[in-house]
PDB file of C-alpha atoms and ligand atoms in Angstrom:
ATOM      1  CA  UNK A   1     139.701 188.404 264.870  1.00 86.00           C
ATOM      2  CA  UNK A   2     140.368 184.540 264.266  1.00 92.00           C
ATOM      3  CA  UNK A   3     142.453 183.381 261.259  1.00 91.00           C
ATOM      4  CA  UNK A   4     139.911 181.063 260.719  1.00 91.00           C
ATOM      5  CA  UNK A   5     138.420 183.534 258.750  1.00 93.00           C
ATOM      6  CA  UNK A   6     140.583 183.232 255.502  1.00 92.00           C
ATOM      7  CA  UNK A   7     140.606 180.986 253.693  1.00 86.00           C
ATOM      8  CA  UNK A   8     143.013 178.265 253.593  1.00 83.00           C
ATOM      9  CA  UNK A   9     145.244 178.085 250.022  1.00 77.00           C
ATOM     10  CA  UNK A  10     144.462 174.344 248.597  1.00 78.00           C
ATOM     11  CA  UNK A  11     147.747 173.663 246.959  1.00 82.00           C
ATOM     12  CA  UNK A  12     146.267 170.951 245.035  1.00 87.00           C
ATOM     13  CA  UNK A  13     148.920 168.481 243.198  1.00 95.00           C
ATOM     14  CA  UNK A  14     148.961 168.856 239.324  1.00 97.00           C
ATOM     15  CA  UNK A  15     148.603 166.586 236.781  1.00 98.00           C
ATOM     16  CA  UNK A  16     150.757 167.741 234.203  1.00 98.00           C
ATOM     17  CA  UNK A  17     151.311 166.376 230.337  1.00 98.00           C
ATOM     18  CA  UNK A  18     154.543 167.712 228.465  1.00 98.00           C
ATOM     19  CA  UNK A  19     154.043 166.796 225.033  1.00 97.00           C
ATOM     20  CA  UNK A  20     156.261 168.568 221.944  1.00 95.00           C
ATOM     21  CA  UNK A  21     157.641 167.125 218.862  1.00 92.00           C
ATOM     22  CA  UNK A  22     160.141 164.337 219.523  1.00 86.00           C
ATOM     23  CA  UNK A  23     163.568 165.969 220.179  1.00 89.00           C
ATOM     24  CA  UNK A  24     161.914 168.918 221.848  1.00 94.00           C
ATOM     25  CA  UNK A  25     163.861 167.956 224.607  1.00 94.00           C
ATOM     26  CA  UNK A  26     160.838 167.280 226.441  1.00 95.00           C
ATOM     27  CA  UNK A  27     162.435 163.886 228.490  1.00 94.00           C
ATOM     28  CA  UNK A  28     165.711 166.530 229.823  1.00 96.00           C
ATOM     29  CA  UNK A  29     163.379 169.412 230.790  1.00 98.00           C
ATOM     30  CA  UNK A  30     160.639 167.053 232.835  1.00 98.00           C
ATOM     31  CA  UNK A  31     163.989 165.981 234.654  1.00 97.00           C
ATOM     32  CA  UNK A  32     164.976 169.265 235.338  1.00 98.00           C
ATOM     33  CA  UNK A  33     161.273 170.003 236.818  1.00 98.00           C
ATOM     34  CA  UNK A  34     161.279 166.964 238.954  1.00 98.00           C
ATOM     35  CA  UNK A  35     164.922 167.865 240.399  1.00 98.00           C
ATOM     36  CA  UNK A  36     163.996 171.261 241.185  1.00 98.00           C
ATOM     37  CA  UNK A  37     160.814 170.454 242.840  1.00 97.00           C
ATOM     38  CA  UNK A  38     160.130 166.665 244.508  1.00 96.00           C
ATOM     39  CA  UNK A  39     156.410 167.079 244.361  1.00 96.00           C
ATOM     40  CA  UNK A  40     157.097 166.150 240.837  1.00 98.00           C
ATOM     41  CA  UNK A  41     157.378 162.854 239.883  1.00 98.00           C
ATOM     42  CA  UNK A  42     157.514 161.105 236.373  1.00 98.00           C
ATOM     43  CA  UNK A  43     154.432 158.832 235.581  1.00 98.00           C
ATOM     44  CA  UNK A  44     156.138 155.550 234.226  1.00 98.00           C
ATOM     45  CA  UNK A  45     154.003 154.723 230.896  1.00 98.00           C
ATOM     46  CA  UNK A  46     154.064 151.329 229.302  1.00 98.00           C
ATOM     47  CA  UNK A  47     155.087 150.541 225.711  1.00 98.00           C
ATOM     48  CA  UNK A  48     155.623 147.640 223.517  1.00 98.00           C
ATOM     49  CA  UNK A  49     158.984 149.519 221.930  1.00 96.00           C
ATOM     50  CA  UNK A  50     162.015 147.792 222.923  1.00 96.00           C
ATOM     51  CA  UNK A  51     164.152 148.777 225.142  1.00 97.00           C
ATOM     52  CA  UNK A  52     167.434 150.942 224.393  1.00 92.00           C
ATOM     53  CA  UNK A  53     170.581 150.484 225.757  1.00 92.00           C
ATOM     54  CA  UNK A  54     170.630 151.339 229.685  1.00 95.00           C
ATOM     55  CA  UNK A  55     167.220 151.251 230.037  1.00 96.00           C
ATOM     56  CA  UNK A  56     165.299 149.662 232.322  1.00 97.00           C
ATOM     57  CA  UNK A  57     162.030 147.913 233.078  1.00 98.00           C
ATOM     58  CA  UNK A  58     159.908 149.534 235.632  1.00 97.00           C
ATOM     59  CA  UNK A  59     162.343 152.730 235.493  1.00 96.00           C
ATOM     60  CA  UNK A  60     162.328 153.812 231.998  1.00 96.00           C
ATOM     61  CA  UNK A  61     158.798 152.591 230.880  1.00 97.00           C
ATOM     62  CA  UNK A  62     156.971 149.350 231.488  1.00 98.00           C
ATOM     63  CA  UNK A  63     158.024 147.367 228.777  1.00 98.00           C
ATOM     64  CA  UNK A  64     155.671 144.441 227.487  1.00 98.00           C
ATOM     65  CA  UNK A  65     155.061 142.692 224.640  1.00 98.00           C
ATOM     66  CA  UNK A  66     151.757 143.478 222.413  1.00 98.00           C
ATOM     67  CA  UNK A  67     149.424 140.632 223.833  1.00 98.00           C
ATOM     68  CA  UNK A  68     150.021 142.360 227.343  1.00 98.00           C
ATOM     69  CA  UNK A  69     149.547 146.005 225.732  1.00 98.00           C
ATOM     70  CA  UNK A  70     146.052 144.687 224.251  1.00 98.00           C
ATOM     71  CA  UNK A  71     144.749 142.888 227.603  1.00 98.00           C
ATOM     72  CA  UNK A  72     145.523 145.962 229.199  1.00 98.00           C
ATOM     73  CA  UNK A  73     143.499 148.155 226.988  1.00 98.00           C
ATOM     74  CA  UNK A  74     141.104 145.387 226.887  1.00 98.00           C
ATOM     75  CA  UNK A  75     140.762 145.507 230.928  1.00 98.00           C
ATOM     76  CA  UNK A  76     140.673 149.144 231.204  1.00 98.00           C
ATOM     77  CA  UNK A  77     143.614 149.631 232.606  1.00 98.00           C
ATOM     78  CA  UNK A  78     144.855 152.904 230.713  1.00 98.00           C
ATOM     79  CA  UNK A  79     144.031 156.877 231.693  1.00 98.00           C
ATOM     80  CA  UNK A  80     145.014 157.145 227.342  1.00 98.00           C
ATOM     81  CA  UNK A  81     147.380 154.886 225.282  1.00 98.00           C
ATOM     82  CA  UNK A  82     148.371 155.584 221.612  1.00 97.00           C
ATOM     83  CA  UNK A  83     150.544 154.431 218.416  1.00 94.00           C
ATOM     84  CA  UNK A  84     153.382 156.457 218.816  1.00 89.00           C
ATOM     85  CA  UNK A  85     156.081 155.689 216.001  1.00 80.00           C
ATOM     86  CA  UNK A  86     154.871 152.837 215.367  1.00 88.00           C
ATOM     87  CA  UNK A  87     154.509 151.282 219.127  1.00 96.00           C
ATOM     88  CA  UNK A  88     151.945 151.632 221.773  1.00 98.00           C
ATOM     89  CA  UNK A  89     152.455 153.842 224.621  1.00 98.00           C
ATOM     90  CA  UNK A  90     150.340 154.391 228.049  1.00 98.00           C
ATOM     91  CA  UNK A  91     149.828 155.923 230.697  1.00 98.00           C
ATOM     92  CA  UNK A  92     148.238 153.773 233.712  1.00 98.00           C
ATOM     93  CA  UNK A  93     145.041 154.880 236.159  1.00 98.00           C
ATOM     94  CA  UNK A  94     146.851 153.107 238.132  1.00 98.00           C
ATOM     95  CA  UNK A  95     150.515 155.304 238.254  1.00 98.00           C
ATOM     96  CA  UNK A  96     148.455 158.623 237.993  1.00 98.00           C
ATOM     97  CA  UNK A  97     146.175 157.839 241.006  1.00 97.00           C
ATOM     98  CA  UNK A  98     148.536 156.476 243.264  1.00 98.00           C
ATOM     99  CA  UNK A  99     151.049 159.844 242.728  1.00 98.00           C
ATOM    100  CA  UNK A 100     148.168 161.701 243.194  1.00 97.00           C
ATOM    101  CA  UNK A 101     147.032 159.655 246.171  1.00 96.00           C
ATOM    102  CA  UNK A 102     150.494 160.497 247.555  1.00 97.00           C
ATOM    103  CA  UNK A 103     149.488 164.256 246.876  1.00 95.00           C
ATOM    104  CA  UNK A 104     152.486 164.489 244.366  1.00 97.00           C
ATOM    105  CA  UNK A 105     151.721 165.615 240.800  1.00 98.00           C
ATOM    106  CA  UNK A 106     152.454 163.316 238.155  1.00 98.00           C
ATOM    107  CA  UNK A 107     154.472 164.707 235.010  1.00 98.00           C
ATOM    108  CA  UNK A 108     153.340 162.490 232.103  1.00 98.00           C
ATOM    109  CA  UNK A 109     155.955 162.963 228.856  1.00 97.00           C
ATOM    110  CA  UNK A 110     153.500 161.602 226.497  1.00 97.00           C
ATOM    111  CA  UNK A 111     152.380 162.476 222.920  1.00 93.00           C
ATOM    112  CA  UNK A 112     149.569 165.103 221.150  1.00 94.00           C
ATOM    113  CA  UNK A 113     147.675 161.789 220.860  1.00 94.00           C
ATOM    114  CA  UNK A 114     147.769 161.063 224.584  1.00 96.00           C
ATOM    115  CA  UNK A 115     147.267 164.879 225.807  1.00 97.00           C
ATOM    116  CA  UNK A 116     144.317 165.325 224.331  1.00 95.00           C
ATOM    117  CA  UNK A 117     142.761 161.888 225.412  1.00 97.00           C
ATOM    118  CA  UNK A 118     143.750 162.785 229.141  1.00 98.00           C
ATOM    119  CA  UNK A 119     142.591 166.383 229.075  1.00 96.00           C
ATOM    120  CA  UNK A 120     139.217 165.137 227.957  1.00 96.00           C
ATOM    121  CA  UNK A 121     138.958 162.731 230.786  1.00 96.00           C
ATOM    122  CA  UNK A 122     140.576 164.628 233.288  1.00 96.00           C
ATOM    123  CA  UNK A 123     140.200 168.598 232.332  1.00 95.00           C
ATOM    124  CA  UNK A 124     142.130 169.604 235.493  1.00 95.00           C
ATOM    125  CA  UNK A 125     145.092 169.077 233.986  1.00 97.00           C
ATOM    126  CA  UNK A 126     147.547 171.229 232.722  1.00 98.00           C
ATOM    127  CA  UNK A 127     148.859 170.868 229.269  1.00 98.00           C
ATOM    128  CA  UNK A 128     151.798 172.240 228.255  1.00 98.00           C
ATOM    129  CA  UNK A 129     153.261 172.306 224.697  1.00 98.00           C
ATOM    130  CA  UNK A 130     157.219 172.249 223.775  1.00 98.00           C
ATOM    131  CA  UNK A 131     158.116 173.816 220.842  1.00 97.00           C
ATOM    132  CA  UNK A 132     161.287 173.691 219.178  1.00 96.00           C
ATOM    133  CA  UNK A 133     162.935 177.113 217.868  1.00 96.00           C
ATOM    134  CA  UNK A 134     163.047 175.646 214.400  1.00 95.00           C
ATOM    135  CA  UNK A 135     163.076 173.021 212.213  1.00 92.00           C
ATOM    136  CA  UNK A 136     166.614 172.851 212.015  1.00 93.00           C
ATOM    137  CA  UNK A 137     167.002 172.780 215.541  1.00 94.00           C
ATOM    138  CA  UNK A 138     164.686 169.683 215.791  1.00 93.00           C
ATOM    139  CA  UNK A 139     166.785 167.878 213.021  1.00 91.00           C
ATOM    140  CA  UNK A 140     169.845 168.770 214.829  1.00 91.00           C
ATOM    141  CA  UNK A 141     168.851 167.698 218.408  1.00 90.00           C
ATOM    142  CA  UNK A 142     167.151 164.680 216.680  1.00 89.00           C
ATOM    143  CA  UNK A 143     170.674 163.706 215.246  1.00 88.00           C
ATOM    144  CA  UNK A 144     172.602 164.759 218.179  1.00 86.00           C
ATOM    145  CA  UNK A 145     171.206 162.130 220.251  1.00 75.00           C
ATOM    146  CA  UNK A 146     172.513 159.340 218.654  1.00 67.00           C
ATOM    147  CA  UNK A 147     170.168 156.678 219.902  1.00 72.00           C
ATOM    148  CA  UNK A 148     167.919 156.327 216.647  1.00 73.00           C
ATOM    149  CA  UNK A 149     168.810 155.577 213.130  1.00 83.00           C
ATOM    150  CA  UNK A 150     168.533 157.434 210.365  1.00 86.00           C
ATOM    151  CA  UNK A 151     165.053 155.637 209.152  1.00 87.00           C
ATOM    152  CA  UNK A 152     163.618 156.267 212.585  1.00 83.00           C
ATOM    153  CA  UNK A 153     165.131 160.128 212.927  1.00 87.00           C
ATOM    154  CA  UNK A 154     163.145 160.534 209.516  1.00 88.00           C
ATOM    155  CA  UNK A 155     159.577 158.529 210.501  1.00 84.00           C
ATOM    156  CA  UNK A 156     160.061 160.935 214.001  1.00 84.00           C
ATOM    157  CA  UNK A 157     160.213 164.220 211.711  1.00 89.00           C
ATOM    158  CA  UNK A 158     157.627 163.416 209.606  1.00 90.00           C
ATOM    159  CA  UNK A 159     155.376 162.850 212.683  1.00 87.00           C
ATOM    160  CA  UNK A 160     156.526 166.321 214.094  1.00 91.00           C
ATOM    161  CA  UNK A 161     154.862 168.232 211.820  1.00 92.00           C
ATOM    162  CA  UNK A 162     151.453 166.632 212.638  1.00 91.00           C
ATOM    163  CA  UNK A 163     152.217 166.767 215.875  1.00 92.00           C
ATOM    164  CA  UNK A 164     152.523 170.758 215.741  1.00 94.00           C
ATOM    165  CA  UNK A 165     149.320 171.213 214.518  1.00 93.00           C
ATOM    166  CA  UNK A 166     147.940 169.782 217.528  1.00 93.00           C
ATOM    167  CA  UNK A 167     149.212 172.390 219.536  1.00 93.00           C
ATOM    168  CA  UNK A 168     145.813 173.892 220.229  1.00 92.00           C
ATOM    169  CA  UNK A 169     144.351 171.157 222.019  1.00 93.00           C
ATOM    170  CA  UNK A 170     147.234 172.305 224.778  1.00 97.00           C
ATOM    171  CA  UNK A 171     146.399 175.100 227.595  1.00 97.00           C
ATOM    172  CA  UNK A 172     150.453 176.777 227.754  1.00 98.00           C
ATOM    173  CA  UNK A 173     152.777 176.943 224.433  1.00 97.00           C
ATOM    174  CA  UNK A 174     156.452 177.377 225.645  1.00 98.00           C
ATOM    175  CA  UNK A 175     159.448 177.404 223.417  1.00 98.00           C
ATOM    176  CA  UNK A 176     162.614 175.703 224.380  1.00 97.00           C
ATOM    177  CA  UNK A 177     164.774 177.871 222.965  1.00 96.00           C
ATOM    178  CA  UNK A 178     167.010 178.767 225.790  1.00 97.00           C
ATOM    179  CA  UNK A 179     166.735 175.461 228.185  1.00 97.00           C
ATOM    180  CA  UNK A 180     167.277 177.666 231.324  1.00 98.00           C
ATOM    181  CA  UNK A 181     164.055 179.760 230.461  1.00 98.00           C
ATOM    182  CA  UNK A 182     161.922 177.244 229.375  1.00 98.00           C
ATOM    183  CA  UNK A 183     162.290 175.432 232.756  1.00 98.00           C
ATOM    184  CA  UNK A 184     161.628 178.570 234.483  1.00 98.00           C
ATOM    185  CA  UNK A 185     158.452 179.512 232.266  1.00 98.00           C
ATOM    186  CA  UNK A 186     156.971 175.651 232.850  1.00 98.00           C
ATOM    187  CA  UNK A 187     157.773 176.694 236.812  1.00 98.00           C
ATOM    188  CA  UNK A 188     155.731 179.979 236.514  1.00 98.00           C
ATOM    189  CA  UNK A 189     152.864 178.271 235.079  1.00 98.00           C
ATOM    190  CA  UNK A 190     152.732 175.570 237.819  1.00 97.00           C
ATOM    191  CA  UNK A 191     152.708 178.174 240.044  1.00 95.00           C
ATOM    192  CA  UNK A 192     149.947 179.873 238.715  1.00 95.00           C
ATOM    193  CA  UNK A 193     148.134 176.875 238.486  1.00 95.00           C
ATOM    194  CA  UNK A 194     148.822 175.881 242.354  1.00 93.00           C
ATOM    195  CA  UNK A 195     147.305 179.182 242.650  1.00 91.00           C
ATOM    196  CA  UNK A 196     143.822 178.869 240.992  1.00 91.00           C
ATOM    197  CA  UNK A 197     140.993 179.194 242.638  1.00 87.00           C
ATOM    198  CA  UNK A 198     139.039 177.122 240.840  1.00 80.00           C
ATOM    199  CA  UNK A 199     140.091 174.103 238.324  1.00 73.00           C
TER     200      UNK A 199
HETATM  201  P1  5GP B   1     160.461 157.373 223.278  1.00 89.58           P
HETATM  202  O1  5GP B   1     160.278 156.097 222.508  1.00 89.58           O
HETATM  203  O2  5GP B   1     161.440 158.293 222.610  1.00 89.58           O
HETATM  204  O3  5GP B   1     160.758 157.147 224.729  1.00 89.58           O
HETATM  205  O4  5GP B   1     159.053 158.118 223.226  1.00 89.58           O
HETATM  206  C1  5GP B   1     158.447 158.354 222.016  1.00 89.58           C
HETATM  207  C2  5GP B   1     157.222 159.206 222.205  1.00 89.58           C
HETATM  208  O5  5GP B   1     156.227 158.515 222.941  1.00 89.58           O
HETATM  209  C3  5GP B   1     157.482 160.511 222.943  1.00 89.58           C
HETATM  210  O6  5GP B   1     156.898 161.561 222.206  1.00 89.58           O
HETATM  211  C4  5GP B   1     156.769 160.327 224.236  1.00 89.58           C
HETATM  212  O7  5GP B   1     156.283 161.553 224.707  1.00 89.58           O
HETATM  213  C5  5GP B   1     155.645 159.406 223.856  1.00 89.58           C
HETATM  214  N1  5GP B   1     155.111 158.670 225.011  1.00 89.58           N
HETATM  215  C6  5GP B   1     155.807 158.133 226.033  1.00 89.58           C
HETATM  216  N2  5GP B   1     154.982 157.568 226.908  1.00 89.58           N
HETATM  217  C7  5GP B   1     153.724 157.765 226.447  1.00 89.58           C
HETATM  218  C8  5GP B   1     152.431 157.419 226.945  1.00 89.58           C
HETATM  219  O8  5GP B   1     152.244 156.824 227.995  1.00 89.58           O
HETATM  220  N3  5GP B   1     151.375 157.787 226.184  1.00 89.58           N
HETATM  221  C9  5GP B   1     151.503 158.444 225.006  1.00 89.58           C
HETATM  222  N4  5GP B   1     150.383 158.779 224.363  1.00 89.58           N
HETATM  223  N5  5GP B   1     152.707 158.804 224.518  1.00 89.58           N
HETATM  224  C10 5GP B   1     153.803 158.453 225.230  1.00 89.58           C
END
């Protein structure tokens, strides 16, 4: 009998969200994802934060000033955007359905704001949420980094506990405790989810 009678595994790319308090470690464990497995690639969002040191334009984010942020929105431009500490972040049609185009799966580090906005426009894709073991792990990753001061560290823990309530709005909950397993539980899901009949 032919093969042609099984059916043929779709293997669809993903469009994945990572969102988790800030100093999750959300930004180190999307990089581990994407080195492990180049069907992965980071959807570049624009924001009208400044840049830090080392970072670049068109690498790091897009970054423009607010009258180019609001003639974006304005045009339609953004899959979601949001006020994230204070600054507007997005993530563009554009960057999602070229990647997509390219049949690789864009990994879009972006807030609860921005999670739930894409999941209701695109429910296909899979939301994961970071949580951290505890508070005083956040505080402590938070001031380990070194990039923020101390009135930003404290505006970005405020903001996590709202942002842990929105949790639900998420399909996976994984806890980076150990880094090592977290990677591999985010792997297991994709998996899974490359494996779904249905989406
Ligand atoms: P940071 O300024 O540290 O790079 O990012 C601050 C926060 O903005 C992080 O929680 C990050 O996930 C979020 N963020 C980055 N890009 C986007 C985006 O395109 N949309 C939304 N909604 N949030 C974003």
């Amino acid at each position: 009998m032919s093969d042609s009678v099984i059916p043929q595994p779709q293997n669809p790319p993903l469009l994945i969200v990572v969102s988790g308090p800030s100093g999750v470690g959300k930004t180190r464990i999307c990089n581990r994802l994407m080195e492990n497995d180049s069907r992965l690639v980071r959807s570049i969002s624009a924001t009208t934060r400044p840049p830090r040191p080392g970072e670049e334009d068109g690498t790091d984010y897009f970054f423009w000033g607010e009258d180019e942020f609001k003639s974006a929105i304005g045009e339609g431009l953004f899959l979601e955007w949001a006020m994230v500490h204070n600054h507007r972040y997005g993530t563009l049609d554009a960057t999602v359905d070229k990647l997509l185009g390219e049949q690789k799966s864009p990994v879009l580090n972006i807030d609860v704001q921005g999670g739930a906005s894409v999941k209701a426009i695109r429910p296909d894709a899979v939301l994961i949420f970071l949580l951290p073991p505890s508070m005083k792990a956040l505080e402590e990753r938070l001031r380990g980094r070194s990039t923020d001061s101390e009135a930003v560290i404290a505006t970005r823990l405020q903001n996590a506990l709202t942002e842990l309530k929105r949790y639900e709005d998420y399909d996976y909950v994984v806890v980076n405790d150990d880094f090592d397993q977290a990677v591999a539980q985010i792997e297991s899901i994709m998996t899974a989810e490359r494996a779904r009949v249905r989406r």
